[in-house]
Amino acid sequence: MRHVLIAAMSVLLTAPGALAEDAPDWALVVHGGAGVIERGAMTPETDAAYRAAMTRALATGEAVLESGGSAIDAVERIITEFEDDAMFNSGRGAVFTAAGRNELDSSIMDGRDLNAGAVAGVTSVRHPISLARAVMEHSPHVMLQGEGAETFAAEQGLEIVDPAFFFTERRWASMERELGRLGLPIPPRPEGAPGPEPVDEGALLRDSREHRFGTVGVVALDMQGHVAAGTSTGGTTAKRWGRVGDSPILGAGTYANDRSCGVSATGTGEYFIRLTVASRICALVEFEGLDLQAAADRVIQDELTAMGGDGGVVALTPAGEIAWSFNTPGMYRARQSAGGQPLVAIYGDEE
Ligand code: ASP
């Protein structure tokens, strides 16, 4: 009984954001999308390229966090690099809508004060994650979309690019294939896009099998004991009617709260929205006392799976506990804590 009381008192005395005694100085977990990612469908070169990108993401985060930088800075810095990397479905390399556009969604959240920003359907902002952060820090709002979000981006001096900047042949070909499957017309190539080039069949096959995936997300813990999370995506291939997924929806695709955890999700967004996956995991930690892995597994392996949703999450507590959980064959993912070794994995049978 006595130790229960002591444990209860220490919980009461630990303010959110206060450093847990055995917490690492900092910690970091990232994903680059989940889906039907199987060894047999990957060339050694592609496998190595994704692992290298994950390793770079950890190095970028480490540089920020090791020098005392904030979790929010680490999240933004890593995601801007992913957004420039055409391998991922965010920023350059994003998937196309059925109308032949790249409509980008992103969100970011600070666990210290539950401050947050999100954008949906932007087409000319090079770094949607930075725009989400600007919404959080420099607007009275939490979420902006479409043209208004672009106007705000320009007013904030963020980098605006020609929409053709986001074009990649591989994603264009994937969209054409998906529209063919749906029996829908192929839109004209975007103005300013480079001339058609041959696309590697292997990449197309991978895209078609994992076609919804490639979103990027990061959760970080800084030396001050604060967690932050962010997510960025082009959404789903051949999406229509202004469809918006979970990635920019706080509580669904992204959530961070120093009282419990930070989460970034990837997968079939409609299900993640309906289950409020990210905040639900944090609530299980905060109110049910589940450890992070058990909370993530309950929501992904049990609840999401029972509904028919696919995908996964990465998550991190202020005590430096890290978890990931996914119900797809693979998820590009990586984690590291201060003083520890980086861990990079792709397939379900890796640690
Ligand atoms: N969750 C994203 C969406 O539904 C897609 C993904 O994670 O691949 O827009």
Short mmCIF file of C-alpha atoms and ligand atoms in Angstrom, two decimals:
data_model
loop_
_atom_site.label_atom_id
_atom_site.label_comp_id
_atom_site.label_asym_id
_atom_site.label_seq_id
_atom_site.Cartn_x
_atom_site.Cartn_y
_atom_site.Cartn_z
CA MET A 1 0.00 0.00 0.00
CA ARG A 2 2.78 2.36 1.00
CA HIS A 3 4.56 2.05 -2.34
CA VAL A 4 1.27 2.62 -4.16
CA LEU A 5 0.82 5.85 -2.24
CA ILE A 6 4.36 6.94 -2.96
CA ALA A 7 3.92 6.15 -6.64
CA ALA A 8 0.64 8.08 -6.70
CA MET A 9 2.27 11.05 -4.98
CA SER A 10 5.17 11.10 -7.39
CA VAL A 11 2.73 11.13 -10.30
CA LEU A 12 0.88 14.04 -8.70
CA LEU A 13 4.11 15.88 -8.06
CA THR A 14 5.39 15.42 -11.60
CA ALA A 15 4.09 18.38 -13.56
CA PRO A 16 3.60 17.82 -17.30
CA GLY A 17 6.89 18.45 -19.01
CA ALA A 18 8.87 17.85 -15.81
CA LEU A 19 11.76 15.53 -16.51
CA ALA A 20 11.24 11.94 -15.43
CA GLU A 21 14.30 10.74 -13.54
CA ASP A 22 15.30 7.98 -15.91
CA ALA A 23 14.16 9.71 -19.11
CA PRO A 24 16.79 10.00 -21.84
CA ASP A 25 17.92 13.57 -22.56
CA TRP A 26 16.06 13.41 -25.85
CA ALA A 27 14.36 10.88 -28.09
CA LEU A 28 13.04 10.68 -31.59
CA VAL A 29 10.84 8.42 -33.69
CA VAL A 30 9.98 8.87 -37.37
CA HIS A 31 7.97 7.12 -40.10
CA GLY A 32 7.88 7.36 -43.87
CA GLY A 33 4.56 5.63 -44.47
CA ALA A 34 3.14 2.14 -44.06
CA GLY A 35 1.70 -0.35 -46.50
CA VAL A 36 2.34 -3.47 -48.50
CA ILE A 37 6.09 -3.09 -48.28
CA GLU A 38 7.62 -6.54 -48.72
CA ARG A 39 11.19 -7.73 -49.23
CA GLY A 40 10.28 -9.50 -52.46
CA ALA A 41 9.02 -6.28 -54.06
CA MET A 42 12.06 -4.16 -53.09
CA THR A 43 15.38 -4.05 -54.89
CA PRO A 44 18.46 -3.92 -52.64
CA GLU A 45 19.02 -0.36 -53.93
CA THR A 46 15.52 0.80 -52.99
CA ASP A 47 15.74 -0.86 -49.61
CA ALA A 48 19.08 0.87 -49.00
CA ALA A 49 17.78 4.23 -50.22
CA TYR A 50 14.85 4.18 -47.76
CA ARG A 51 17.11 3.12 -44.92
CA ALA A 52 19.52 5.92 -45.79
CA ALA A 53 16.67 8.46 -45.76
CA MET A 54 15.52 7.21 -42.34
CA THR A 55 19.09 7.39 -41.03
CA ARG A 56 19.45 10.95 -42.32
CA ALA A 57 16.20 11.90 -40.57
CA LEU A 58 17.58 10.64 -37.25
CA ALA A 59 20.85 12.52 -37.79
CA THR A 60 18.95 15.73 -38.53
CA GLY A 61 16.85 15.32 -35.39
CA GLU A 62 19.85 14.44 -33.27
CA ALA A 63 21.68 17.59 -34.39
CA VAL A 64 18.73 19.72 -33.20
CA LEU A 65 18.00 17.88 -29.96
CA GLU A 66 21.58 17.19 -28.87
CA SER A 67 22.33 20.93 -28.97
CA GLY A 68 19.32 21.67 -26.76
CA GLY A 69 16.91 22.58 -29.58
CA SER A 70 13.17 22.18 -29.13
CA ALA A 71 11.11 19.15 -30.09
CA ILE A 72 9.05 21.39 -32.39
CA ASP A 73 12.24 22.49 -34.22
CA ALA A 74 13.33 18.86 -34.61
CA VAL A 75 9.93 17.85 -36.00
CA GLU A 76 9.84 20.71 -38.50
CA ARG A 77 13.47 20.28 -39.61
CA ILE A 78 13.16 16.55 -40.27
CA ILE A 79 9.84 16.87 -42.08
CA THR A 80 11.08 19.66 -44.36
CA GLU A 81 13.85 17.29 -45.49
CA PHE A 82 11.34 14.51 -46.13
CA GLU A 83 9.16 16.97 -48.05
CA ASP A 84 12.07 17.64 -50.42
CA ASP A 85 12.77 13.94 -50.88
CA ALA A 86 10.84 12.58 -53.86
CA MET A 87 10.78 9.06 -52.38
CA PHE A 88 8.08 10.10 -49.93
CA ASN A 89 4.46 11.11 -50.42
CA SER A 90 4.89 14.62 -49.03
CA GLY A 91 6.02 17.85 -50.70
CA ARG A 92 7.98 16.91 -53.85
CA GLY A 93 6.98 13.38 -54.74
CA ALA A 94 3.44 13.71 -53.37
CA VAL A 95 0.71 11.67 -55.03
CA PHE A 96 -1.68 13.25 -57.56
CA THR A 97 -5.38 13.90 -57.25
CA ALA A 98 -7.73 12.66 -59.97
CA ALA A 99 -7.56 16.20 -61.39
CA GLY A 100 -3.78 15.93 -61.78
CA ARG A 101 -2.83 18.20 -58.87
CA ASN A 102 -0.72 17.77 -55.76
CA GLU A 103 -2.84 18.83 -52.78
CA LEU A 104 -0.76 18.75 -49.62
CA ASP A 105 -1.88 18.32 -46.01
CA SER A 106 0.15 18.77 -42.84
CA SER A 107 -0.09 19.38 -39.11
CA ILE A 108 2.13 20.01 -36.11
CA MET A 109 1.44 20.02 -32.38
CA ASP A 110 3.35 21.12 -29.29
CA GLY A 111 2.78 18.93 -26.23
CA ARG A 112 3.83 21.72 -23.86
CA ASP A 113 0.70 23.79 -24.29
CA LEU A 114 -1.41 21.86 -26.85
CA ASN A 115 -0.74 24.60 -29.34
CA ALA A 116 -1.17 23.33 -32.88
CA GLY A 117 -1.39 24.28 -36.55
CA ALA A 118 -2.65 22.47 -39.64
CA VAL A 119 -3.12 23.04 -43.37
CA ALA A 120 -5.06 21.12 -46.01
CA GLY A 121 -5.12 21.18 -49.79
CA VAL A 122 -2.17 23.49 -50.42
CA THR A 123 -0.64 23.35 -53.89
CA SER A 124 2.26 25.79 -54.03
CA VAL A 125 3.90 25.89 -50.59
CA ARG A 126 7.21 24.06 -50.69
CA HIS A 127 7.07 23.07 -47.02
CA PRO A 128 3.54 22.46 -45.75
CA ILE A 129 4.91 21.55 -42.30
CA SER A 130 6.43 25.04 -41.98
CA LEU A 131 3.09 26.52 -43.00
CA ALA A 132 1.36 24.43 -40.32
CA ARG A 133 3.86 25.78 -37.81
CA ALA A 134 3.25 29.35 -39.01
CA VAL A 135 -0.50 28.83 -38.54
CA MET A 136 0.24 27.71 -34.98
CA GLU A 137 2.60 30.54 -34.15
CA HIS A 138 1.43 33.49 -36.23
CA SER A 139 -2.32 33.16 -36.71
CA PRO A 140 -5.23 33.08 -34.28
CA HIS A 141 -6.40 29.86 -35.99
CA VAL A 142 -5.55 26.18 -35.89
CA MET A 143 -6.39 25.06 -39.43
CA LEU A 144 -6.30 26.78 -42.82
CA GLN A 145 -7.08 25.26 -46.19
CA GLY A 146 -6.76 25.89 -49.93
CA GLU A 147 -6.33 29.37 -51.32
CA GLY A 148 -6.57 31.12 -47.99
CA ALA A 149 -3.77 28.98 -46.63
CA GLU A 150 -1.64 29.90 -49.66
CA THR A 151 -2.32 33.60 -49.13
CA PHE A 152 -1.29 33.27 -45.49
CA ALA A 153 1.87 31.41 -46.56
CA ALA A 154 2.84 34.23 -48.90
CA GLU A 155 2.15 36.84 -46.20
CA GLN A 156 4.38 34.87 -43.84
CA GLY A 157 7.20 34.89 -46.39
CA LEU A 158 7.23 31.10 -46.77
CA GLU A 159 8.71 29.66 -49.95
CA ILE A 160 6.14 29.48 -52.73
CA VAL A 161 6.90 27.25 -55.72
CA ASP A 162 5.34 26.50 -59.07
CA PRO A 163 3.00 23.51 -58.53
CA ALA A 164 5.10 21.61 -61.10
CA PHE A 165 7.88 21.59 -58.47
CA PHE A 166 6.08 18.67 -56.77
CA PHE A 167 5.79 16.64 -59.99
CA THR A 168 7.39 13.20 -60.25
CA GLU A 169 6.87 10.84 -63.16
CA ARG A 170 6.41 7.86 -60.87
CA ARG A 171 3.49 9.42 -58.98
CA TRP A 172 1.95 10.66 -62.21
CA ALA A 173 2.07 7.15 -63.67
CA SER A 174 0.58 5.69 -60.47
CA MET A 175 -2.31 8.13 -60.67
CA GLU A 176 -2.88 7.27 -64.36
CA ARG A 177 -2.98 3.61 -63.44
CA GLU A 178 -5.41 4.17 -60.59
CA LEU A 179 -7.70 6.30 -62.78
CA GLY A 180 -7.59 3.57 -65.43
CA ARG A 181 -8.65 1.05 -62.80
CA LEU A 182 -11.52 3.32 -61.74
CA GLY A 183 -12.49 4.02 -65.35
CA LEU A 184 -11.97 7.77 -64.91
CA PRO A 185 -10.46 10.17 -67.48
CA ILE A 186 -6.75 11.03 -67.32
CA PRO A 187 -6.21 14.78 -66.71
CA PRO A 188 -3.72 16.79 -68.80
CA ARG A 189 -0.14 16.84 -67.51
CA PRO A 190 0.44 19.91 -65.32
CA GLU A 191 1.92 22.93 -67.04
CA GLY A 192 5.65 23.11 -66.47
CA ALA A 193 6.00 19.39 -65.74
CA PRO A 194 9.01 17.80 -67.45
CA GLY A 195 8.31 15.79 -70.61
CA PRO A 196 7.17 12.19 -70.11
CA GLU A 197 9.94 9.79 -69.14
CA PRO A 198 9.92 6.04 -68.70
CA VAL A 199 9.10 4.90 -65.18
CA ASP A 200 10.68 1.96 -63.45
CA GLU A 201 8.07 -0.83 -63.46
CA GLY A 202 9.25 -2.00 -60.04
CA ALA A 203 8.51 1.40 -58.51
CA LEU A 204 5.07 1.39 -60.12
CA LEU A 205 4.36 -2.07 -58.83
CA ARG A 206 5.38 -0.99 -55.35
CA ASP A 207 3.20 2.09 -55.65
CA SER A 208 0.21 0.15 -56.78
CA ARG A 209 0.54 -2.38 -53.99
CA GLU A 210 1.24 0.24 -51.33
CA HIS A 211 -0.59 2.93 -53.22
CA ARG A 212 -2.03 4.81 -50.29
CA PHE A 213 1.19 5.17 -48.39
CA GLY A 214 4.39 7.25 -48.10
CA THR A 215 3.26 9.91 -45.66
CA VAL A 216 5.96 11.15 -43.27
CA GLY A 217 5.74 11.83 -39.54
CA VAL A 218 7.95 12.60 -36.57
CA VAL A 219 7.57 12.64 -32.79
CA ALA A 220 10.36 14.20 -30.73
CA LEU A 221 11.20 14.69 -27.04
CA ASP A 222 13.57 17.53 -26.16
CA MET A 223 15.90 18.13 -23.22
CA GLN A 224 13.26 20.28 -21.55
CA GLY A 225 10.96 17.24 -21.40
CA HIS A 226 8.50 18.45 -24.04
CA VAL A 227 7.05 16.29 -26.80
CA ALA A 228 5.98 17.48 -30.24
CA ALA A 229 4.56 15.67 -33.26
CA GLY A 230 4.07 16.46 -36.94
CA THR A 231 2.82 14.76 -40.10
CA SER A 232 2.93 15.70 -43.81
CA THR A 233 1.34 14.03 -46.84
CA GLY A 234 -0.02 14.30 -50.34
CA GLY A 235 -2.92 12.12 -49.20
CA THR A 236 -4.18 9.24 -51.34
CA THR A 237 -3.56 8.60 -55.06
CA ALA A 238 -6.34 9.86 -57.35
CA LYS A 239 -8.28 11.43 -54.46
CA ARG A 240 -11.33 13.43 -55.54
CA TRP A 241 -13.70 16.15 -54.43
CA GLY A 242 -11.23 17.96 -52.15
CA ARG A 243 -10.77 14.84 -50.04
CA VAL A 244 -8.76 15.45 -46.86
CA GLY A 245 -7.34 12.58 -44.80
CA ASP A 246 -6.25 12.27 -41.20
CA SER A 247 -2.78 13.82 -41.49
CA PRO A 248 -3.89 17.44 -40.92
CA ILE A 249 -6.61 16.46 -38.44
CA LEU A 250 -5.36 16.96 -34.89
CA GLY A 251 -6.25 13.98 -32.75
CA ALA A 252 -6.48 11.70 -35.80
CA GLY A 253 -3.15 11.85 -37.67
CA THR A 254 -1.16 13.94 -35.19
CA TYR A 255 -1.34 14.62 -31.46
CA ALA A 256 1.05 15.73 -28.71
CA ASN A 257 0.45 16.27 -25.02
CA ASP A 258 3.15 16.40 -22.34
CA ARG A 259 0.74 14.65 -19.98
CA SER A 260 0.75 11.48 -22.07
CA CYS A 261 2.50 11.20 -25.43
CA GLY A 262 3.00 12.35 -28.99
CA VAL A 263 1.76 10.37 -32.01
CA SER A 264 2.05 10.58 -35.79
CA ALA A 265 -0.03 8.24 -37.95
CA THR A 266 -0.06 6.93 -41.49
CA GLY A 267 -2.62 4.80 -43.30
CA THR A 268 -6.16 4.85 -44.63
CA GLY A 269 -7.04 8.27 -43.29
CA GLU A 270 -10.79 7.87 -43.18
CA TYR A 271 -10.48 5.18 -40.51
CA PHE A 272 -7.90 7.15 -38.53
CA ILE A 273 -10.27 10.12 -38.46
CA ARG A 274 -13.23 8.02 -37.32
CA LEU A 275 -11.19 6.43 -34.53
CA THR A 276 -9.31 9.63 -33.57
CA VAL A 277 -6.30 7.33 -33.48
CA ALA A 278 -3.60 9.72 -32.25
CA SER A 279 -5.47 11.29 -29.34
CA ARG A 280 -7.04 7.95 -28.44
CA ILE A 281 -3.60 6.41 -27.86
CA CYS A 282 -2.63 9.38 -25.66
CA ALA A 283 -5.91 9.12 -23.74
CA LEU A 284 -5.29 5.41 -23.01
CA VAL A 285 -1.89 6.37 -21.61
CA GLU A 286 -3.22 9.30 -19.58
CA PHE A 287 -6.51 7.97 -18.27
CA GLU A 288 -6.19 4.17 -18.37
CA GLY A 289 -2.53 4.05 -17.36
CA LEU A 290 -1.58 1.78 -20.27
CA ASP A 291 2.05 1.74 -21.27
CA LEU A 292 2.66 3.32 -24.63
CA GLN A 293 3.16 0.11 -26.63
CA ALA A 294 0.00 -1.44 -25.18
CA ALA A 295 -2.00 1.70 -25.98
CA ALA A 296 -0.69 1.86 -29.56
CA ASP A 297 -1.33 -1.85 -30.09
CA ARG A 298 -4.85 -1.68 -28.70
CA VAL A 299 -5.81 1.10 -31.10
CA ILE A 300 -3.97 -0.20 -34.19
CA GLN A 301 -3.97 -4.00 -33.84
CA ASP A 302 -7.41 -4.30 -32.24
CA GLU A 303 -9.65 -1.35 -32.99
CA LEU A 304 -8.35 -0.09 -36.36
CA THR A 305 -7.98 -3.63 -37.66
CA ALA A 306 -11.51 -4.56 -36.56
CA MET A 307 -12.87 -1.58 -38.51
CA GLY A 308 -10.95 -2.57 -41.66
CA GLY A 309 -8.40 0.28 -41.56
CA ASP A 310 -4.74 -0.14 -42.57
CA GLY A 311 -1.65 1.64 -41.36
CA GLY A 312 0.34 2.47 -38.29
CA VAL A 313 1.70 4.99 -35.82
CA VAL A 314 4.92 6.07 -34.18
CA ALA A 315 4.67 7.39 -30.62
CA LEU A 316 6.80 8.73 -27.78
CA THR A 317 6.19 9.72 -24.13
CA PRO A 318 7.83 12.52 -22.13
CA ALA A 319 9.65 9.74 -20.22
CA GLY A 320 11.30 8.72 -23.50
CA GLU A 321 9.29 5.52 -24.01
CA ILE A 322 9.07 4.87 -27.77
CA ALA A 323 6.53 2.68 -29.58
CA TRP A 324 5.39 1.85 -33.07
CA SER A 325 2.54 -0.31 -34.18
CA PHE A 326 1.23 -1.14 -37.68
CA ASN A 327 -1.05 -3.74 -39.21
CA THR A 328 0.45 -3.59 -42.72
CA PRO A 329 3.34 -5.78 -43.93
CA GLY A 330 5.77 -2.89 -43.47
CA MET A 331 6.32 0.66 -42.31
CA TYR A 332 9.39 2.79 -43.01
CA ARG A 333 10.45 3.71 -39.49
CA ALA A 334 13.36 4.68 -37.25
CA ARG A 335 14.04 5.60 -33.65
CA GLN A 336 16.83 6.88 -31.46
CA SER A 337 17.37 8.13 -27.90
CA ALA A 338 20.23 10.22 -26.50
CA GLY A 339 23.23 7.99 -25.93
CA GLY A 340 21.60 5.09 -27.82
CA GLN A 341 22.08 3.48 -31.21
CA PRO A 342 19.83 4.43 -34.13
CA LEU A 343 17.37 1.73 -35.14
CA VAL A 344 16.01 1.71 -38.70
CA ALA A 345 13.47 -0.83 -39.95
CA ILE A 346 11.12 -1.42 -42.88
CA TYR A 347 9.47 -4.86 -42.75
CA GLY A 348 7.13 -6.29 -40.14
CA ASP A 349 9.57 -9.01 -39.11
CA GLU A 350 12.26 -6.54 -38.06
CA GLU A 351 12.42 -5.34 -34.46
N1 ASP B 1 -3.06 8.98 -43.92
C1 ASP B 1 -2.86 9.61 -45.20
C2 ASP B 1 -4.19 10.07 -45.72
O1 ASP B 1 -5.17 9.35 -45.56
C3 ASP B 1 -2.23 8.74 -46.22
C4 ASP B 1 -1.05 7.93 -45.74
O2 ASP B 1 -0.71 7.95 -44.58
O3 ASP B 1 -0.45 7.28 -46.58
O4 ASP B 1 -4.25 11.10 -46.35
#
